[in-house]
Amino acid sequence: MDKLTNTFDFNTYGKKVFDFIDKYFKSIEGYPVIAQVNPGDIAKQLPAQPPLAPDSMEDILRDFEDIIIPGITHWNHPMFMAMFNSTSTGPGILAEALTAALNANGFLWMGSPSLTELENVVLKWFGMLVGVPGDYFGIIYDSASTSTMHAIAAARELVLNKYDFKHEGFPSGTNLKLRIYCSEFAHSSVDKGAMVLGVGLNNVIKIKTDKNLSMIPDELEKAIKQDREKGYVPFCVVATAGTTSFTSIDPIDAIGSICSSENIWLHIDGAYGGSSAILEEMKYIFKGIEKADSVVINPHKWFFNPTDISLFYTKKPEVLKDAFSIVPEYLKTNNEEAVNLMDYGFQLGRRFRALKLWFTIRYYGVENLKGIIREHISLAKMFEKLIVDSNEFELIAPVPFSTVCFRYNPGNMNEEQLNSINKKIMDNLNKSGKIYLSHTKLKEKYVIRLVVAGFYQKQEHIMKAWKLIKETVSNL
């Protein structure tokens, strides 16, 4: 019973954990980027039954290093260049430790006033940096998928409130079909939101894109008009500032004008690209943002916060609240002037996610954070030039942010051969453990993606990536 009654020895074991973290970051380039294990390798090293008697913390920490770490793909590694990179940094890690220690739950203001009020302040700070209008309401969710689902739910509430949708559900006796519109390259979270909210995948209309892979406003306008003539109810448009595959930018200003005239909710997905708008030269990506009803940006994608944290802004918080607020007796309080964040989402329990963003902004300062993001864009441009100047490689999409989409194309292969060899190139690179890249497809072309968004990435890592790519091609 000693372990149940004695105070945990944070001095001893906390030091061991933070010693490991310190050593981990100093030696991270010694790890393979991708875990070099096969499915089931980790599980078979773990007991099939939980321990009936206590294990020592020494044994637990040893197993963490010996069993768990070999099965980790290292998102903090500077050669991790696959998906949008959620790099942890020191202040964010410390804030996460304090968040776990405090264990605050922020569904009610009175449950932890600091949680609610710091969240509001930090959202205002970040919104100010990237150009979100100052009168927008902000709330933190876990991921952009959750944020986008909330946007779609609010849009649905706005168009169906006359039917008392909240209580009655979809109106019976009508042939009411809702329509969502987005770029053909929009994130799959739009489709998932439509599935979850009863809109249906067939009612997510993918709008054609131009040569820059950006949504064509005229095509959007035409689709809305045609759907109205057929009796559909257009209710939501999702425009993206940095699509997942190609980081293309939809023309928000023009799309916003269409949404305003058609009385349709406009949601902006800036999950990855939105953080870059802290730079003056990148503010153009949000031109027309004041026409949006909601916006999402994820600091765990390109603002060096540990996963997960997603910032959601809306100019219509009352609609969001109407969509989700339900207050049973046990959650009623006397603080009528306080904001209770449980009213603005489907979840009740909420972590103190704002703490790590507050720590990160304060510790590094805005100018240093700008410098890192500007450097990432510069490194991506450098890699883009290597591709363009090469006779063996082909640039597939513009590079507005820090992601480069390319493929090997020596000029003497058909599309089937090109797809096959580019897949082999990427697979061999990833199997090496020296780098991690990802892929996508454009009109059946197999495309390799290299992302520069890690806090610890420098020019030397870009040049190392280029050398590895060329060596892999030579070996094939």
Short mmCIF file of C-alpha atoms in Angstrom, two decimals:
data_model
loop_
_atom_site.label_atom_id
_atom_site.label_comp_id
_atom_site.label_asym_id
_atom_site.label_seq_id
_atom_site.Cartn_x
_atom_site.Cartn_y
_atom_site.Cartn_z
CA MET A 1 0.00 0.00 0.00
CA ASP A 2 3.01 2.31 0.23
CA LYS A 3 2.62 3.38 -3.39
CA LEU A 4 -0.98 4.36 -2.75
CA THR A 5 -0.27 6.42 0.34
CA ASN A 6 3.17 7.93 -0.25
CA THR A 7 3.77 11.03 -2.32
CA PHE A 8 5.23 10.24 -5.73
CA ASP A 9 8.95 11.00 -5.91
CA PHE A 10 8.94 13.69 -8.60
CA ASN A 11 12.45 14.81 -7.72
CA THR A 12 13.96 11.45 -8.62
CA TYR A 13 11.78 10.29 -11.46
CA GLY A 14 10.96 13.71 -12.86
CA LYS A 15 14.68 14.31 -13.20
CA LYS A 16 15.11 10.97 -14.97
CA VAL A 17 12.34 11.81 -17.44
CA PHE A 18 13.62 15.30 -18.18
CA ASP A 19 17.18 13.98 -18.46
CA PHE A 20 15.87 11.59 -21.11
CA ILE A 21 14.07 14.42 -22.95
CA ASP A 22 17.18 16.59 -22.87
CA LYS A 23 19.33 13.74 -24.21
CA TYR A 24 16.65 12.82 -26.77
CA PHE A 25 16.67 16.24 -28.42
CA LYS A 26 20.46 16.49 -28.35
CA SER A 27 20.86 13.11 -30.02
CA ILE A 28 17.69 12.92 -32.11
CA GLU A 29 19.54 12.69 -35.42
CA GLY A 30 21.01 9.39 -34.24
CA TYR A 31 17.57 7.77 -34.41
CA PRO A 32 16.07 6.39 -37.63
CA VAL A 33 13.32 8.78 -38.67
CA ILE A 34 10.77 5.99 -39.25
CA ALA A 35 10.43 3.18 -36.73
CA GLN A 36 12.30 0.15 -38.07
CA VAL A 37 9.76 -2.43 -36.88
CA ASN A 38 7.08 -4.65 -38.34
CA PRO A 39 3.41 -4.78 -37.30
CA GLY A 40 3.12 -6.63 -33.98
CA ASP A 41 6.80 -6.26 -33.00
CA ILE A 42 6.05 -3.91 -30.11
CA ALA A 43 2.96 -5.70 -28.81
CA LYS A 44 4.66 -9.08 -28.57
CA GLN A 45 7.27 -7.62 -26.21
CA LEU A 46 4.58 -6.50 -23.78
CA PRO A 47 2.83 -8.75 -21.23
CA ALA A 48 -0.58 -10.05 -22.23
CA GLN A 49 -1.95 -9.32 -18.73
CA PRO A 50 -1.65 -6.16 -16.61
CA PRO A 51 0.54 -6.39 -13.49
CA LEU A 52 -1.30 -7.36 -10.30
CA ALA A 53 1.52 -6.05 -8.12
CA PRO A 54 3.27 -2.70 -8.63
CA ASP A 55 6.16 -2.40 -11.05
CA SER A 56 9.06 -0.15 -10.17
CA MET A 57 9.38 3.15 -11.99
CA GLU A 58 12.92 2.10 -12.92
CA ASP A 59 11.51 -0.92 -14.77
CA ILE A 60 8.79 1.15 -16.44
CA LEU A 61 11.28 3.76 -17.67
CA ARG A 62 13.66 1.07 -18.85
CA ASP A 63 10.90 -0.61 -20.86
CA PHE A 64 9.95 2.77 -22.28
CA GLU A 65 13.45 3.17 -23.69
CA ASP A 66 13.98 -0.47 -24.69
CA ILE A 67 10.54 -1.35 -26.11
CA ILE A 68 8.56 1.81 -26.85
CA ILE A 69 11.24 4.10 -28.30
CA PRO A 70 12.26 1.64 -31.07
CA GLY A 71 8.66 1.75 -32.29
CA ILE A 72 8.47 5.55 -32.44
CA THR A 73 8.54 7.49 -35.70
CA HIS A 74 10.30 10.70 -34.74
CA TRP A 75 8.20 13.68 -35.80
CA ASN A 76 10.74 15.97 -34.12
CA HIS A 77 13.56 14.64 -36.33
CA PRO A 78 14.87 17.27 -38.78
CA MET A 79 14.73 14.67 -41.57
CA PHE A 80 11.03 14.12 -40.96
CA MET A 81 9.73 15.82 -44.11
CA ALA A 82 6.53 13.87 -44.70
CA MET A 83 3.29 15.24 -43.32
CA PHE A 84 2.92 18.74 -41.85
CA ASN A 85 5.32 18.55 -38.97
CA SER A 86 4.12 18.86 -35.39
CA THR A 87 7.49 19.64 -33.79
CA SER A 88 7.59 19.85 -30.02
CA THR A 89 9.69 22.58 -28.44
CA GLY A 90 10.92 23.08 -24.89
CA PRO A 91 8.35 25.58 -23.62
CA GLY A 92 5.48 23.57 -25.07
CA ILE A 93 6.76 20.36 -23.46
CA LEU A 94 7.05 22.06 -20.05
CA ALA A 95 3.55 23.49 -20.45
CA GLU A 96 2.19 20.02 -21.25
CA ALA A 97 3.77 18.67 -18.05
CA LEU A 98 2.14 21.46 -16.04
CA THR A 99 -1.17 20.86 -17.84
CA ALA A 100 -1.07 17.21 -16.77
CA ALA A 101 -0.12 18.16 -13.21
CA LEU A 102 -2.92 20.71 -12.83
CA ASN A 103 -5.38 18.36 -14.57
CA ALA A 104 -7.79 21.26 -15.01
CA ASN A 105 -11.01 20.61 -16.91
CA GLY A 106 -12.35 23.69 -18.63
CA PHE A 107 -15.93 22.98 -19.58
CA LEU A 108 -17.19 25.54 -17.05
CA TRP A 109 -15.58 28.90 -16.30
CA MET A 110 -15.75 28.22 -12.58
CA GLY A 111 -14.07 24.84 -13.08
CA SER A 112 -10.85 26.75 -13.85
CA PRO A 113 -11.21 30.47 -14.59
CA SER A 114 -7.58 30.73 -15.73
CA LEU A 115 -8.13 28.03 -18.36
CA THR A 116 -11.05 29.87 -19.95
CA GLU A 117 -9.59 33.35 -19.73
CA LEU A 118 -6.07 32.45 -20.88
CA GLU A 119 -7.61 30.61 -23.83
CA ASN A 120 -9.48 33.77 -24.77
CA VAL A 121 -6.39 35.97 -24.44
CA VAL A 122 -4.08 33.65 -26.40
CA LEU A 123 -6.65 33.28 -29.18
CA LYS A 124 -6.84 37.07 -29.41
CA TRP A 125 -3.04 37.24 -29.58
CA PHE A 126 -2.78 34.67 -32.34
CA GLY A 127 -5.69 36.14 -34.27
CA MET A 128 -4.04 39.55 -34.12
CA LEU A 129 -0.81 38.07 -35.53
CA VAL A 130 -2.40 36.37 -38.54
CA GLY A 131 -5.16 38.85 -39.34
CA VAL A 132 -8.32 37.32 -37.90
CA PRO A 133 -10.75 40.21 -37.23
CA GLY A 134 -10.64 41.28 -33.59
CA ASP A 135 -14.36 40.77 -32.97
CA TYR A 136 -14.29 37.05 -33.85
CA PHE A 137 -14.93 34.58 -31.04
CA GLY A 138 -12.25 31.93 -30.54
CA ILE A 139 -12.14 28.48 -28.99
CA ILE A 140 -9.55 25.70 -28.95
CA TYR A 141 -10.38 22.18 -30.16
CA ASP A 142 -8.05 19.22 -30.62
CA SER A 143 -7.64 19.04 -34.41
CA ALA A 144 -8.66 20.78 -37.61
CA SER A 145 -10.97 17.88 -38.42
CA THR A 146 -12.92 18.66 -35.24
CA SER A 147 -12.85 22.39 -36.02
CA THR A 148 -14.17 21.87 -39.55
CA MET A 149 -16.90 19.57 -38.28
CA HIS A 150 -17.99 22.32 -35.86
CA ALA A 151 -18.05 24.82 -38.74
CA ILE A 152 -20.28 22.52 -40.79
CA ALA A 153 -22.53 21.92 -37.78
CA ALA A 154 -22.89 25.68 -37.21
CA ALA A 155 -23.66 26.21 -40.90
CA ARG A 156 -26.28 23.47 -40.71
CA GLU A 157 -27.81 25.06 -37.60
CA LEU A 158 -28.04 28.41 -39.36
CA VAL A 159 -29.91 27.04 -42.36
CA LEU A 160 -32.15 24.61 -40.44
CA ASN A 161 -32.98 26.61 -37.30
CA LYS A 162 -36.39 27.51 -38.72
CA TYR A 163 -37.23 23.81 -38.54
CA ASP A 164 -36.08 23.58 -34.88
CA PHE A 165 -33.47 21.12 -36.09
CA LYS A 166 -31.82 20.96 -32.67
CA HIS A 167 -34.87 19.24 -31.20
CA GLU A 168 -36.63 17.69 -34.17
CA GLY A 169 -33.72 16.60 -36.36
CA PHE A 170 -34.01 16.73 -40.12
CA PRO A 171 -37.53 17.85 -41.02
CA SER A 172 -39.80 14.96 -41.99
CA GLY A 173 -42.09 15.19 -44.99
CA THR A 174 -39.60 17.28 -46.96
CA ASN A 175 -37.01 16.38 -49.57
CA LEU A 176 -34.43 18.66 -47.97
CA LYS A 177 -30.92 18.00 -49.25
CA LEU A 178 -28.02 20.10 -48.04
CA ARG A 179 -24.93 20.81 -50.12
CA ILE A 180 -21.33 21.56 -49.09
CA TYR A 181 -18.78 22.92 -51.59
CA CYS A 182 -14.99 22.72 -51.46
CA SER A 183 -11.95 22.43 -53.70
CA GLU A 184 -11.22 19.09 -55.29
CA PHE A 185 -8.07 19.16 -53.14
CA ALA A 186 -9.78 20.02 -49.83
CA HIS A 187 -8.95 17.95 -46.76
CA SER A 188 -10.87 14.74 -46.12
CA SER A 189 -12.22 16.27 -42.89
CA VAL A 190 -14.87 18.01 -45.02
CA ASP A 191 -16.10 14.61 -46.19
CA LYS A 192 -15.90 13.19 -42.66
CA GLY A 193 -17.86 16.13 -41.28
CA ALA A 194 -20.54 15.56 -43.91
CA MET A 195 -20.71 11.89 -42.95
CA VAL A 196 -20.96 12.53 -39.22
CA LEU A 197 -23.52 15.31 -39.54
CA GLY A 198 -25.88 13.46 -41.83
CA VAL A 199 -25.20 15.52 -44.95
CA GLY A 200 -23.78 12.59 -46.89
CA LEU A 201 -20.70 12.21 -49.06
CA ASN A 202 -22.67 12.62 -52.28
CA ASN A 203 -23.63 16.11 -51.14
CA VAL A 204 -20.03 17.29 -50.84
CA ILE A 205 -19.45 18.96 -54.21
CA LYS A 206 -15.83 19.20 -55.31
CA ILE A 207 -15.18 22.36 -57.33
CA LYS A 208 -12.68 22.38 -60.20
CA THR A 209 -9.33 24.10 -59.78
CA ASP A 210 -7.13 26.24 -62.02
CA LYS A 211 -3.50 25.80 -63.09
CA ASN A 212 -2.40 26.82 -59.57
CA LEU A 213 -4.68 24.10 -58.12
CA SER A 214 -6.91 26.78 -56.54
CA MET A 215 -10.70 26.66 -56.51
CA ILE A 216 -12.28 28.50 -59.47
CA PRO A 217 -14.90 30.97 -58.13
CA ASP A 218 -16.93 30.90 -61.37
CA GLU A 219 -17.21 27.12 -61.10
CA LEU A 220 -18.39 27.47 -57.50
CA GLU A 221 -21.00 30.04 -58.46
CA LYS A 222 -22.20 27.84 -61.32
CA ALA A 223 -22.49 24.76 -59.06
CA ILE A 224 -24.50 26.68 -56.46
CA LYS A 225 -26.88 28.02 -59.09
CA GLN A 226 -27.40 24.60 -60.64
CA ASP A 227 -28.05 23.01 -57.26
CA ARG A 228 -30.59 25.64 -56.27
CA GLU A 229 -32.44 25.00 -59.56
CA LYS A 230 -32.53 21.29 -58.70
CA GLY A 231 -33.98 21.98 -55.25
CA TYR A 232 -30.84 21.47 -53.18
CA VAL A 233 -29.96 23.77 -50.26
CA PRO A 234 -26.38 25.10 -50.52
CA PHE A 235 -25.33 25.88 -46.95
CA CYS A 236 -21.55 25.73 -46.53
CA VAL A 237 -18.37 26.41 -48.54
CA VAL A 238 -14.93 25.38 -47.31
CA ALA A 239 -12.04 27.37 -48.80
CA THR A 240 -8.49 26.25 -48.07
CA ALA A 241 -5.37 28.33 -47.42
CA GLY A 242 -2.86 25.55 -47.99
CA THR A 243 -4.44 22.34 -49.26
CA THR A 244 -3.07 19.14 -47.78
CA SER A 245 -1.65 17.58 -50.93
CA PHE A 246 -0.31 20.63 -52.78
CA THR A 247 -0.67 23.59 -50.33
CA SER A 248 -2.64 25.50 -52.96
CA ILE A 249 -4.54 28.62 -51.89
CA ASP A 250 -8.19 29.18 -52.71
CA PRO A 251 -9.16 32.81 -53.56
CA ILE A 252 -10.93 33.58 -50.29
CA ASP A 253 -11.94 37.12 -51.24
CA ALA A 254 -13.84 36.08 -54.37
CA ILE A 255 -15.30 33.00 -52.71
CA GLY A 256 -16.37 35.13 -49.75
CA SER A 257 -18.25 37.52 -52.01
CA ILE A 258 -20.17 34.60 -53.52
CA CYS A 259 -20.99 33.22 -50.07
CA SER A 260 -22.17 36.64 -48.87
CA SER A 261 -24.50 37.12 -51.84
CA GLU A 262 -25.80 33.54 -51.58
CA ASN A 263 -26.12 33.63 -47.78
CA ILE A 264 -23.88 30.57 -47.38
CA TRP A 265 -21.52 29.89 -44.47
CA LEU A 266 -17.85 30.28 -45.45
CA HIS A 267 -15.29 28.27 -43.49
CA ILE A 268 -11.55 28.76 -44.09
CA ASP A 269 -9.25 25.80 -43.53
CA GLY A 270 -5.87 27.33 -42.74
CA ALA A 271 -4.75 24.41 -40.58
CA TYR A 272 -1.25 24.32 -42.07
CA GLY A 273 -0.80 27.52 -44.06
CA GLY A 274 -2.56 29.87 -41.65
CA SER A 275 0.40 30.20 -39.28
CA SER A 276 2.50 31.74 -42.08
CA ALA A 277 0.19 34.78 -42.08
CA ILE A 278 2.19 36.15 -39.15
CA LEU A 279 4.57 37.30 -41.92
CA GLU A 280 3.67 40.51 -43.73
CA GLU A 281 4.57 38.97 -47.07
CA MET A 282 2.15 36.05 -46.43
CA LYS A 283 -0.90 38.03 -45.30
CA TYR A 284 -2.27 37.79 -48.85
CA ILE A 285 -3.34 34.19 -48.20
CA PHE A 286 -6.15 35.50 -45.95
CA LYS A 287 -7.29 38.35 -48.21
CA GLY A 288 -11.03 38.54 -47.62
CA ILE A 289 -10.89 36.74 -44.27
CA GLU A 290 -13.45 39.21 -42.86
CA LYS A 291 -16.02 37.57 -45.16
CA ALA A 292 -15.51 34.20 -43.49
CA ASP A 293 -17.91 32.87 -40.89
CA SER A 294 -15.25 30.63 -39.39
CA VAL A 295 -11.51 29.92 -39.64
CA VAL A 296 -9.24 27.15 -38.35
CA ILE A 297 -5.45 27.24 -37.79
CA ASN A 298 -3.38 24.51 -36.09
CA PRO A 299 -0.32 25.64 -34.08
CA HIS A 300 0.78 21.98 -33.87
CA LYS A 301 1.35 21.97 -37.63
CA TRP A 302 3.61 24.98 -38.15
CA PHE A 303 3.87 26.88 -34.89
CA PHE A 304 5.98 24.43 -32.90
CA ASN A 305 3.43 23.26 -30.33
CA PRO A 306 3.05 19.64 -29.22
CA THR A 307 0.06 17.85 -30.71
CA ASP A 308 -2.80 18.63 -30.33
CA ILE A 309 -4.14 22.19 -30.55
CA SER A 310 -6.54 23.66 -33.12
CA LEU A 311 -7.67 27.29 -33.04
CA PHE A 312 -11.22 27.92 -34.24
CA TYR A 313 -12.56 31.42 -34.85
CA THR A 314 -16.09 32.46 -35.78
CA LYS A 315 -17.94 35.72 -36.32
CA LYS A 316 -21.19 33.99 -35.33
CA PRO A 317 -20.60 32.43 -31.91
CA GLU A 318 -24.30 32.58 -31.13
CA VAL A 319 -24.98 30.14 -34.00
CA LEU A 320 -22.23 27.81 -32.78
CA LYS A 321 -23.72 27.98 -29.30
CA ASP A 322 -27.23 27.27 -30.62
CA ALA A 323 -25.87 24.19 -32.37
CA PHE A 324 -24.24 22.67 -29.28
CA SER A 325 -25.38 24.22 -26.01
CA ILE A 326 -27.29 21.99 -23.63
CA VAL A 327 -27.10 22.60 -19.90
CA PRO A 328 -28.34 19.87 -17.57
CA GLU A 329 -29.05 20.75 -13.96
CA TYR A 330 -25.70 19.50 -12.67
CA LEU A 331 -23.87 21.98 -14.96
CA LYS A 332 -25.88 25.09 -14.08
CA THR A 333 -24.01 27.88 -12.31
CA ASN A 334 -24.69 31.36 -11.00
CA ASN A 335 -21.98 32.98 -13.16
CA GLU A 336 -24.26 34.17 -15.93
CA GLU A 337 -21.73 36.67 -17.27
CA ALA A 338 -18.99 34.02 -17.62
CA VAL A 339 -18.24 32.16 -20.85
CA ASN A 340 -18.61 28.40 -20.44
CA LEU A 341 -16.65 26.78 -23.26
CA MET A 342 -18.76 23.60 -23.10
CA ASP A 343 -21.51 25.59 -24.84
CA TYR A 344 -19.47 25.90 -28.04
CA GLY A 345 -18.72 22.28 -28.93
CA PHE A 346 -19.84 18.67 -28.69
CA GLN A 347 -17.28 17.71 -26.04
CA LEU A 348 -17.67 18.41 -22.35
CA GLY A 349 -14.23 17.76 -20.88
CA ARG A 350 -11.49 20.04 -22.24
CA ARG A 351 -7.74 20.13 -21.62
CA PHE A 352 -5.75 23.28 -20.83
CA ARG A 353 -4.38 23.48 -24.38
CA ALA A 354 -3.87 27.25 -24.35
CA LEU A 355 -1.05 26.95 -21.81
CA LYS A 356 1.47 25.52 -24.30
CA LEU A 357 0.70 28.16 -26.92
CA TRP A 358 1.09 30.88 -24.28
CA PHE A 359 4.44 29.43 -23.17
CA THR A 360 5.69 29.16 -26.76
CA ILE A 361 4.76 32.69 -27.84
CA ARG A 362 6.20 34.22 -24.67
CA TYR A 363 9.43 32.21 -24.65
CA TYR A 364 10.41 32.72 -28.29
CA GLY A 365 8.70 36.03 -28.99
CA VAL A 366 6.86 36.93 -32.16
CA GLU A 367 9.90 38.15 -34.11
CA ASN A 368 11.84 34.92 -33.56
CA LEU A 369 8.82 32.82 -34.52
CA LYS A 370 8.45 34.89 -37.69
CA GLY A 371 12.12 34.30 -38.45
CA ILE A 372 11.76 30.51 -38.21
CA ILE A 373 8.74 30.38 -40.50
CA ARG A 374 10.40 32.74 -42.98
CA GLU A 375 13.48 30.50 -42.97
CA HIS A 376 11.33 27.44 -43.69
CA ILE A 377 9.79 29.14 -46.69
CA SER A 378 13.26 30.11 -47.88
CA LEU A 379 14.54 26.53 -47.52
CA ALA A 380 11.55 25.23 -49.50
CA LYS A 381 12.33 27.74 -52.26
CA MET A 382 15.93 26.50 -52.26
CA PHE A 383 14.77 22.91 -52.70
CA GLU A 384 12.32 24.03 -55.38
CA LYS A 385 15.23 25.56 -57.31
CA LEU A 386 17.20 22.31 -57.04
CA ILE A 387 14.25 20.50 -58.62
CA VAL A 388 13.69 23.10 -61.35
CA ASP A 389 17.38 23.27 -62.25
CA SER A 390 17.70 19.50 -62.48
CA ASN A 391 17.27 17.64 -65.77
CA GLU A 392 15.94 14.57 -63.98
CA PHE A 393 13.21 16.00 -61.77
CA GLU A 394 9.96 17.84 -62.35
CA LEU A 395 8.12 20.36 -60.16
CA ILE A 396 4.45 19.39 -59.99
CA ALA A 397 2.85 22.31 -58.11
CA PRO A 398 3.61 25.90 -57.10
CA VAL A 399 5.40 26.38 -53.75
CA PRO A 400 3.57 29.15 -51.86
CA PHE A 401 4.53 27.86 -48.40
CA SER A 402 7.15 25.30 -47.37
CA THR A 403 6.01 22.15 -49.17
CA VAL A 404 7.53 21.03 -52.45
CA CYS A 405 5.68 18.56 -54.72
CA PHE A 406 7.90 16.91 -57.32
CA ARG A 407 8.71 13.70 -59.12
CA TYR A 408 11.57 12.02 -60.90
CA ASN A 409 11.11 12.40 -64.67
CA PRO A 410 14.15 11.82 -66.88
CA GLY A 411 12.00 12.29 -69.98
CA ASN A 412 12.13 8.78 -71.44
CA MET A 413 9.33 7.03 -69.52
CA ASN A 414 5.58 6.74 -69.87
CA GLU A 415 3.21 7.63 -67.02
CA GLU A 416 2.93 4.06 -65.75
CA GLN A 417 6.71 3.73 -65.57
CA LEU A 418 7.03 7.14 -63.91
CA ASN A 419 4.49 6.23 -61.25
CA SER A 420 6.22 2.94 -60.56
CA ILE A 421 9.72 4.37 -60.25
CA ASN A 422 8.65 7.37 -58.15
CA LYS A 423 6.90 5.04 -55.73
CA LYS A 424 10.07 2.94 -55.54
CA ILE A 425 12.17 6.05 -54.92
CA MET A 426 10.00 7.17 -52.03
CA ASP A 427 9.64 3.68 -50.55
CA ASN A 428 13.40 3.10 -50.65
CA LEU A 429 14.10 6.48 -49.09
CA ASN A 430 11.67 5.79 -46.26
CA LYS A 431 12.91 2.25 -45.68
CA SER A 432 16.42 3.61 -45.20
CA GLY A 433 15.37 5.30 -41.96
CA LYS A 434 17.40 8.35 -42.99
CA ILE A 435 14.45 10.45 -44.17
CA TYR A 436 10.67 10.38 -44.22
CA LEU A 437 8.76 11.72 -47.24
CA SER A 438 5.10 11.36 -48.22
CA HIS A 439 3.21 11.24 -51.50
CA THR A 440 0.00 12.28 -53.20
CA LYS A 441 -1.51 12.02 -56.66
CA LEU A 442 -2.40 14.62 -59.27
CA LYS A 443 -4.49 13.32 -62.16
CA GLU A 444 -3.05 9.84 -61.55
CA LYS A 445 0.52 11.15 -61.40
CA TYR A 446 2.42 9.78 -58.39
CA VAL A 447 3.89 12.83 -56.65
CA ILE A 448 6.50 13.00 -53.88
CA ARG A 449 6.10 15.65 -51.17
CA LEU A 450 8.85 17.25 -49.09
CA VAL A 451 7.73 19.46 -46.19
CA VAL A 452 9.94 21.98 -44.39
CA ALA A 453 8.13 22.82 -41.16
CA GLY A 454 10.24 21.35 -38.37
CA PHE A 455 11.67 23.61 -35.72
CA TYR A 456 15.10 21.97 -35.98
CA GLN A 457 15.41 21.90 -39.79
CA LYS A 458 18.32 23.79 -41.33
CA GLN A 459 19.86 24.16 -44.77
CA GLU A 460 22.12 21.17 -44.11
CA HIS A 461 19.06 18.93 -43.79
CA ILE A 462 17.63 20.09 -47.10
CA MET A 463 20.94 19.39 -48.82
CA LYS A 464 21.11 15.99 -47.11
CA ALA A 465 17.61 15.22 -48.41
CA TRP A 466 18.64 16.20 -51.95
CA LYS A 467 21.74 14.00 -51.75
CA LEU A 468 19.71 11.02 -50.47
CA ILE A 469 17.14 11.46 -53.25
CA LYS A 470 19.79 11.58 -55.97
CA GLU A 471 21.65 8.58 -54.51
CA THR A 472 18.42 6.58 -54.40
CA VAL A 473 17.71 7.40 -58.03
CA SER A 474 21.24 6.35 -59.00
CA ASN A 475 20.87 3.02 -57.17
CA LEU A 476 17.64 2.29 -59.01
#
